[in-house]
Amino acid sequence: MINSSNQDSYSTQPLSIDTISVGALSLQQLPTSGKLILRGKPNDNAFTNRVSQLLECELPIKVNTVVTSKIGTVMWRGPDEWMIELSLDQVDSLQTDLIAILENQHINIVVVTDAYSVLRLSGQGAPDVLSSGCSLNLNKSEFGTDQCAQTHYHKIGIALRFVDETPTFDIFVRRSETEYLWRHLELACQTNAPH
Amino acid sequence: MYRFSAASLLRNAFSGHKNWPQQFQSVEPKQKYQAVIVGGGGHGLSAAYHLAKEFGITNIAVIEKGWIGGGNTGRNTAMVRSNYLQQHSVNLYDASIKMWETMSNELNYNVMFSQRGLLHLAHSVSDMQEIGRRAHAINMFGADAELLTPQQVKKWLPNINLNCRFPILGALLQRRGAVARHDAMAWGYARGATELGVDLIQNCEVTGFEINNGEIKCVHTTKGRIKTDTVGIAVSGHSSHLAEMAGFRLPIETVPLQALVTEPLKPVLNCAVISASIHAYVSQSDKGELVIGGGTDPYVAYANRGAFEEIETMMTAVKELFPNYSRLRIMRQWAGMVDLTPDRSPIISKTPIKNMYMDGGWGTGGFKTSPIGGLLMAEMMATDQVPVLAAPFALSRFESGKLIDEGAASSVAH
Amino acid sequence: MFQIKCPYCGNREMTEYTYGGEANLSRPTRLESEDSLALTSYLFSRTNKRGIHLERWFHVFGCRKWFNVARNTITNEIVETYLPNEQPQVVEQTKE
Amino acid sequence: MSQPYRLATGGDVDRNQTINFSFDGKTYTGFSGDTLASALLANGVSIVGRSFKYHRPRGIMAAGVEEPNALVETGDNAFQEPNLQATTVLLHEGLIARSQHRWPSLAFDVGEINDKLSWIFPAGFYYKTFMWPARAWRFYEYFIRKAAGLGTCPDKPDPDSYDQRFAHFDILVVGCGASGLEAAVQAARKGARICLVEQSNELGGQLLHHPEQIIDSLLPADWLKRTVDELTAFDNVTTLPHTTVVGNYGYNYFTAIQHLRTGVTPGSKTHNPRQRLWKIRTKQNIFATGAHERPLVFNNNDRPGVMLADSLATYINRYAVLPGRSILIFTNNDSAYRLAIYAVKAGAEVRITDSRDGSEGHWVKQAATMGIRIEFGKVVVSAIGKRKVEAAIIMSLSSNNAAVEGAAETVPCDLIAVSGGWSPVIHLHAQDRGALVYDKDVSAFVAADGFEDQPSICVGAARGCMDYKTSLEQAATAGANAAFKVGFGNDTPTNISVAETVVTGATSPLWMVPAPQGSRVGYHKHFHEYQNDSTVADIQLAMLEGFESVEHLKRYTTTGMATDQGKTSNVNALGIAAQHSGHDMKDMAPTTYRPPFTPVTLGTIAGRQHGPLFSPERKTPMCQWHKENGAVFEHVGDWLRPWWYENPGEDKHGAVARECMAVRTAVGMMDASTLGKIDICGPDSAEFLNRVYTNSWLKLGIGKCRYGLMLNEQGYVFDDGVTTRLGENHFHMTTTSGGAPRVMTWLEDWLQTEWADLDVYLTSVSEQWAVISLSGPKSRDLLRNLVDFDISKEAFSFMSMKMGAIAGVPARIFRISFTGESSFEINVASNHGLHVWKALLDVGQDFGLTPYGTEATHILRAEKGFIIVGQDTDGTNTPMDLGMDWIVAKNKNDFLGRSAFDLPVIAEQSRRQLVGLLPIDKTTLLPEGAHVTRMRDEPFPCSTLGHITSSYDSPILGRTIAMGLIENGRDLINQSIFARNLDGSSIEMMVCEPAFYDNEGGKSRD
Ligand SMILES: Cc1cc2nc3c(=O)[nH]c(=O)nc-3n(C[C@H](O)[C@H](O)[C@H](O)COP(=O)(O)OP(=O)(O)OC[C@H]3O[C@@H](n4cnc5c(N)ncnc54)[C@H](O)[C@@H]3O)c2cc1C
Ligand SMILES: NC(=O)c1ccc[n+]([C@@H]2O[C@H](COP(=O)([O-])OP(=O)(O)OC[C@H]3O[C@@H](n4cnc5c(N)ncnc54)[C@H](O)[C@@H]3O)[C@@H](O)[C@H]2O)c1
Ligand SMILES: Cc1cc2nc3c(=O)[nH]c(=O)nc-3n(C[C@H](O)[C@H](O)[C@H](O)COP(=O)(O)O)c2cc1C
Ligand SMILES: [Zn+2]
């Protein structure tokens, strides 16, 4: 009965709009995904091994990298912090499993599913659109496959994930700041899409 | 003193302006002075002028490492006001406004003191509470303040965007708030001091002090050693450096503060306006440029320049307040190094060294107090007594913890 | 405009960080602070160094870690970044 | 005839595309490819503007960004743009341009009286007068301000949009003259990522008007095409024409302004921005920014028709405009001889006056061969003709340049082309504090050598290299070297473009032409600086009066302070000052170079960041509902919060009273989602809380909540909130909405630095949870209908937390109260927020459930005497000041802020204390912020006892109440004191405990 993934009541995504496309560029609010913050010590083998086993992938220890596994993607967020993105209905069980295998360790697992929304920006010129407010070096050689980074877009913090060579980027943004980012990017798309 | 006037202009016109006397003179230092003032900014020059004028001590030198008025005095946005929060502050700043009101005539130098009114905008309920508190305080302490409704704000600022991102709910008006011609103040004091026999020594940097038994004996400079037994320090952003030379440490951090001007325009803004919560303030100079400032850069720096980031913040703020300024163009930007204290109030004080006094820590707002700051330091130098107005601003407050907190009111520079 | 090298994330624009004031201020313990000078100098007194300044920065838009920076306050050159529990390699020599 | 001064052939203009434009209401035609300046010249318009101070008629002097005179206003209404240089405005159909700073018209300007009176008004005259009568300045100022200024500000919001882009490159090359292009090609060949920027709309720089300059055996146009084609083919090169690098902020950070379109597109779409701000981050930089020609300084040298020689060459060769028929060239170097050759070819009569003794240069010889009359050792002492040059007076120059002598010859002419030498464009180098030295050969300042380890280098004309051959070599080397430094190839250039060597004679500096003996005007009309009317006499006067430093000179005479920032005048001004004071030029230092290189539109920097994009308008998950249901919003930081909900026919007072009463008598509900929330986890969590809060946390039971105060290290309250123990090692902290980011950063700071030994993880969950505060005597009865667990008073006690389901979704419910009524703070995942809000409303109908806003909350909490940090505190209050001694643990050794309690100031007697205040007249609302005196009507100025922090009309009490921070306030309880209005009148009030309602607190426990 009580289920955090009760889709019906997930009535309130931050934006009422889903997708716009301008020329080759598209901007999309992705449906709510499950998100967990995992904290733990990267040099603690017990911790990394157990997590790796459960996730069936290595925990990305390397700065600004993403690892994809069956369960979802794991993003580096800091030397002792990762974000696991997975489907909504698996959040509870993964959380439970993680807690179980990591019992008595100094770790933390926090559900942040609703705290962030994800915008997907795709198409030729997408880096230019992002660069309208983001100072990160988005040249292909600097930011590509399997990479992620936390940075800012004008006044707000965002996390970027490189998705594919189209290029496509996923942008994690605080729920309440989603509209601000969306409006900025929408205008930047219109400016940058070839007419 | 050679008097400036319309008549003297005309007289000199007939001789092709070839006979004007020097306004001030840079000389080589003597070996000994009764008193030495370090720093040829507004405060140092005012101190020298008042020491000579009010206390009859004329065997003094102002030592300036560059050119007089070239520190923050030469790079500030020239707002003069006394609408501070704390009683001691209002008393101090208002005493300075009173000196400004007569300065042109006192110095026989037109410092273009223009009491055109100054508005502090309030963008939120808490801003309203803050200006309400300030208005009542200022009024009670004997200076002038009024609270305006948004409609009244619109009358003062026809181009204001009342309904900006953080809608304007009201404003604090100080009618005696003013702008002035900053360079003229420095030159006016320099001229007055020269006339009274003060030595102005430019391009001469103080590099050390000789201190004996905790008493100042001698000042070392790039132009040699100068004997003196009284020293006043008014070096704004360099205060910590001078203190270090004298062997003590100050509660000061020096950070860049930037400003800029647009190209000159016909009159478009007839008062000065400050928005502390969206970080910009604007006035229009008599020449026509809009003079714009904002918040400080956050980090310690001695570079007289700041980050572009702050400029961007200022420009977005100005455009938000005055959307019709958007097509105007910025002509020049610059920065100064301001000396911030923890409570954003100045230090007018004796120091751990006997007969060494300091007038500094004015942070983002000490242009307006050049007259009073200099006068108070002059009095300390002449009498070794701390004047009543200065007493609360002593260094010792950082030992007792009895700060004079103007922090809330000075989140934006002015 | 300088960049700062976060010890974790690498070189980023200074706009990603917030400044945290002078590093190495020693916080007096309760007992020490009964000597109020130790306390007030911890609270208020600053070296405000002209030259190599040891200071703290927070990577607020990145990994959210605090770290230390040795920066020349005259040129803004970042000489070194290091972790809170480390000592800087630069020993301050340059004054100007 | 239309365009009488247009040449029949040549130039880069498209004669098939006629463009109509207007200037001062008169319509003209020009061609595509023209600037406003070239089109005006083609039409024979000689006066374009008026000078700042003397209102002298001024024409077009230059062909680029160095133009000081020809400032115009373009566009109408909201599209109006003041102070544009006619030389940089591209002509476009329908362009409307106006002269400015004149009244009633450009031709007849009343302000010209200033010119007549200029002999009375030298530099700085205003410091010496307007002081009588005392305090009359505001009167004079009114007229002075009107007379000053240049263009006018538009009076409507800017309808255009602007874009911004951040970009990272290996190498930035500024300037697309021969040097910049060569440098870029060399670096591109090695594979580096390059950004190539040119302020003009066309690439080529000087080459565009030096048609005879053969490079690699190609004509300039062909060499340009070959080079640009090669660059275009690289995908590692980004070329930005019509883009100006305006700022060098150090450490390889630059700003540039790109012009994306010209002209006005009324109703232009937001996706079609006018300009773009580039923020460019690089590793190596090459400044190939060329050089600006300087005028020569003689009497009336500002007359329309006096033009810079190379600019005139530009008009002839690039724009096919010959704006005169009879040209007198006045030079001190060889470059102007090129103009002579072009002008003769274009059909003009040319005569050359050269201040030097002679020159064996290539072009000099060529000019001589062409039969052009050349006179060495002579100077123009004066221009004749007020509205347009009619003649020049020529005399001989004495051998030491100190005097003019011999007979004065009047030479009729309609143009005087001047060349006083070239000043390399060192701005970008100098903006970053790059060292400068005076170069005798160039007679100007250049970047000092010896910066091999620096990331930036000047090349070509920008480095003082005035011949193509060496410029190209220099540029090629710089390009290859830069690529090598960033890790591409070796530092040897390949296939360097080769230009012919051209022999030129040396430039002989001539900072000013001596005034003839006995001249009445002397140096009063020798303009070294045009826009601000700064003359040689002004510099002399300033120095006479003691303004010796060049920085003083600048500020006293305003030289170099105009919109062109002294591009043509600064070096001359220094030369004049040096000459006057007997200094050597190498001992002079230019005034500080500052961004921007050319003026930058304010809106371009702001970009899209205005209105709702100025800063994020943060909205809670239920925001849309609030909007649709009459909420009036309050801006709290970036958040939008319902202030109150207005029913039809209600005003603020009515609405707020209704909301308050609902909470006191039935049940109300508030969206509290904006509260800061932090998940705290780890074995040392309780110890951590013990250190950051003033009270004790070690023994808090699981599932229990506790209120805490956080102090800064000065012992003053800086945030508060309720924290709950979720598990042995797990807490949920709440903070104030506005303080959330600050608290998070502060806590991380302590954990990561001072207390790195503590094992605690913090995670911000502010936005994970939507929070609904349900409050009022009926709250439990209501809630019972929606939850799946026992919420009876016994099972769910005050200050505890339970997890369960509400309306089918998981929730954490806290029994805490900010209103003093029985309350439940319901936390659900944000995406469920609206769902639960609506579910409560559905059930709540029967209970009189009323949504309430922040205003009601503030009243309700004030009735209880609860503080709001930031309103009832101002950053200088200890817990004791607030009457909250109880929250300070006596047995704890240390917590943040504790040490400060030992400071004398904290122990002081006369501190301000938070007290309640009851106006004697129950209907009088005390003004918030009003200060307080002990005595009625104590005359101002007087001292304050403190001020009123909160003041409300309490519906439940039927009277007004207030709180204030009052000196020794607690000692004054039950005494009367006086709040003072702005007009000095007094309101009597009684001091009381800061609690007005249900002081036993029974209700909240219910
Ligand atoms: C951008 C900006 C805007 C501002 N706006 C305002 C405003 O609107 N209103 C306002 O009231 N205030 C404003 N201020 C603050 C104000 O400018 C300063 O507080 C004030 O000018 C300080 O005056 P001063 O005489 O103490 O210092 P300065 O004018 O800085 O003079 C100090 C002098 O000491 C010299 N010096 C330093 N070290 C030595 C040494 N070792 N030996 C010899 N000489 C030395 C320096 O060269 C300098 O000339 C602003 C400041 C800035 C930077
Ligand atoms: N005395 C002379 O005869 C003389 C004088 C100057 C140049 N020249 C000749 O021209 C050749 C030089 O070519 P060059 O390439 O060095 O100079 P150039 O003048 O041909 O090119 C410089 C280019 O840089 C651009 N520019 C300047 N500042 C800019 C900025 N901030 N942002 C964007 N663009 C900017 C200019 O618009 C110009 O197109 C010299 O070698 C010389 O032969 C001769
Ligand atoms: C109130 C005020 C008005 C100014 N107006 C101008 C101006 O009209 N033109 C100009 O070029 N600079 C102007 N400046 C800036 C100065 O040129 C200069 O940048 C400033 O004094 C700092 O000195 P610096 O740039 O030499 O370091 C102004 C400065 C101030 C403080
Ligand atoms: Zn980082």
Coordinates of C-alpha atoms in Angstrom, one line a residue, chain D residues 11-132:
Chain D
G11 CA 36.8 49.7 -52.5
D12 CA 35.0 46.9 -50.7
V13 CA 31.6 48.4 -51.0
D14 CA 28.8 46.9 -53.0
R15 CA 27.6 49.6 -55.4
N16 CA 24.7 47.4 -56.3
Q17 CA 23.3 47.5 -52.9
T18 CA 22.2 51.0 -52.0
I19 CA 21.3 51.6 -48.5
N20 CA 19.1 54.4 -47.2
F21 CA 19.8 56.0 -43.9
S22 CA 19.2 59.3 -42.2
F23 CA 21.3 61.6 -40.2
D24 CA 19.8 64.4 -38.2
G25 CA 16.5 63.9 -40.1
K26 CA 18.0 64.2 -43.6
T27 CA 18.0 61.1 -45.7
Y28 CA 21.1 59.9 -47.5
T29 CA 22.3 56.8 -49.4
G30 CA 25.3 54.7 -49.0
F31 CA 26.4 51.2 -50.0
S32 CA 26.5 47.9 -48.4
G33 CA 29.9 47.6 -46.8
D34 CA 29.9 51.2 -45.6
T35 CA 30.2 52.4 -42.1
L36 CA 28.0 55.3 -41.1
A37 CA 31.2 57.4 -41.2
S38 CA 32.2 56.4 -44.7
A39 CA 28.7 57.0 -45.9
L40 CA 28.6 60.4 -44.3
L41 CA 31.9 61.3 -45.8
A42 CA 30.7 60.0 -49.2
N43 CA 27.8 62.4 -48.9
G44 CA 30.0 65.3 -48.0
V45 CA 28.8 65.6 -44.4
S46 CA 31.7 67.2 -42.6
I47 CA 30.3 68.1 -39.2
V48 CA 29.1 65.1 -37.3
G49 CA 29.3 66.1 -33.6
R50 CA 30.2 68.7 -31.1
S51 CA 33.0 68.5 -28.5
F52 CA 32.3 68.1 -24.8
K53 CA 33.3 71.3 -23.3
Y54 CA 33.6 74.0 -26.0
H55 CA 31.0 72.6 -28.4
R56 CA 33.3 73.0 -31.3
P57 CA 32.1 71.5 -34.5
R58 CA 33.8 68.2 -35.2
G59 CA 34.1 65.9 -38.1
I60 CA 35.3 62.4 -38.7
M61 CA 38.9 61.9 -37.9
A62 CA 39.6 58.2 -37.9
A63 CA 38.2 55.0 -39.4
G64 CA 38.0 52.8 -36.4
V65 CA 37.6 52.4 -32.7
E66 CA 40.0 55.2 -32.0
E67 CA 37.6 57.9 -33.3
P68 CA 37.2 60.6 -30.7
N69 CA 34.9 63.0 -32.4
A70 CA 32.2 61.5 -34.4
L71 CA 29.8 60.3 -31.7
V72 CA 26.2 59.8 -32.7
E73 CA 23.0 58.5 -31.4
T74 CA 21.2 55.8 -33.4
G75 CA 17.7 54.3 -33.3
D76 CA 14.5 55.5 -31.8
N77 CA 12.7 55.2 -28.6
A78 CA 13.6 52.0 -26.8
F79 CA 16.1 51.2 -29.5
Q80 CA 18.0 54.4 -29.0
E81 CA 21.7 54.0 -28.4
P82 CA 23.8 57.0 -27.5
N83 CA 27.5 57.8 -28.0
L84 CA 28.3 55.4 -30.9
Q85 CA 31.3 56.1 -33.0
A86 CA 30.1 56.7 -36.6
T87 CA 33.2 54.8 -37.6
T88 CA 32.1 51.6 -36.0
V89 CA 28.4 51.7 -36.9
L90 CA 27.8 49.4 -39.9
L91 CA 25.5 51.0 -42.4
H92 CA 22.2 49.2 -42.7
E93 CA 18.9 49.9 -44.3
G94 CA 16.8 52.3 -42.3
L95 CA 19.6 53.4 -40.0
I96 CA 18.5 56.5 -38.1
A97 CA 21.4 58.5 -36.7
R98 CA 21.5 61.8 -34.9
S99 CA 24.1 64.1 -33.8
Q100 CA 24.1 64.8 -30.0
H101 CA 25.2 67.3 -27.4
R102 CA 24.0 70.3 -29.4
W103 CA 21.1 72.6 -29.2
P104 CA 19.1 73.5 -31.1
S105 CA 20.9 71.9 -34.0
L106 CA 24.3 70.6 -35.0
A107 CA 24.9 73.5 -37.3
F108 CA 23.9 76.2 -34.9
D109 CA 24.7 75.1 -31.4
V110 CA 24.2 77.6 -28.6
G111 CA 26.8 75.9 -26.6
E112 CA 29.4 77.2 -29.0
I113 CA 29.4 80.3 -26.7
N114 CA 31.7 78.1 -24.5
D115 CA 34.3 78.2 -27.3
K116 CA 34.1 81.9 -27.4
L117 CA 34.6 82.1 -23.7
S118 CA 37.1 79.3 -23.6
W119 CA 39.9 81.7 -22.8
I120 CA 38.3 82.2 -19.4
F121 CA 37.6 78.5 -18.8
P122 CA 40.8 76.5 -18.8
A123 CA 41.2 73.1 -17.3
G124 CA 39.8 72.8 -13.9
F125 CA 38.2 76.2 -13.8
Y126 CA 35.2 74.7 -12.1
Y127 CA 37.2 74.0 -9.0
K128 CA 37.9 77.7 -8.6
T129 CA 34.4 79.2 -8.9
F130 CA 30.7 78.5 -8.3
M131 CA 31.3 78.8 -4.6
W132 CA 29.4 82.0 -4.0

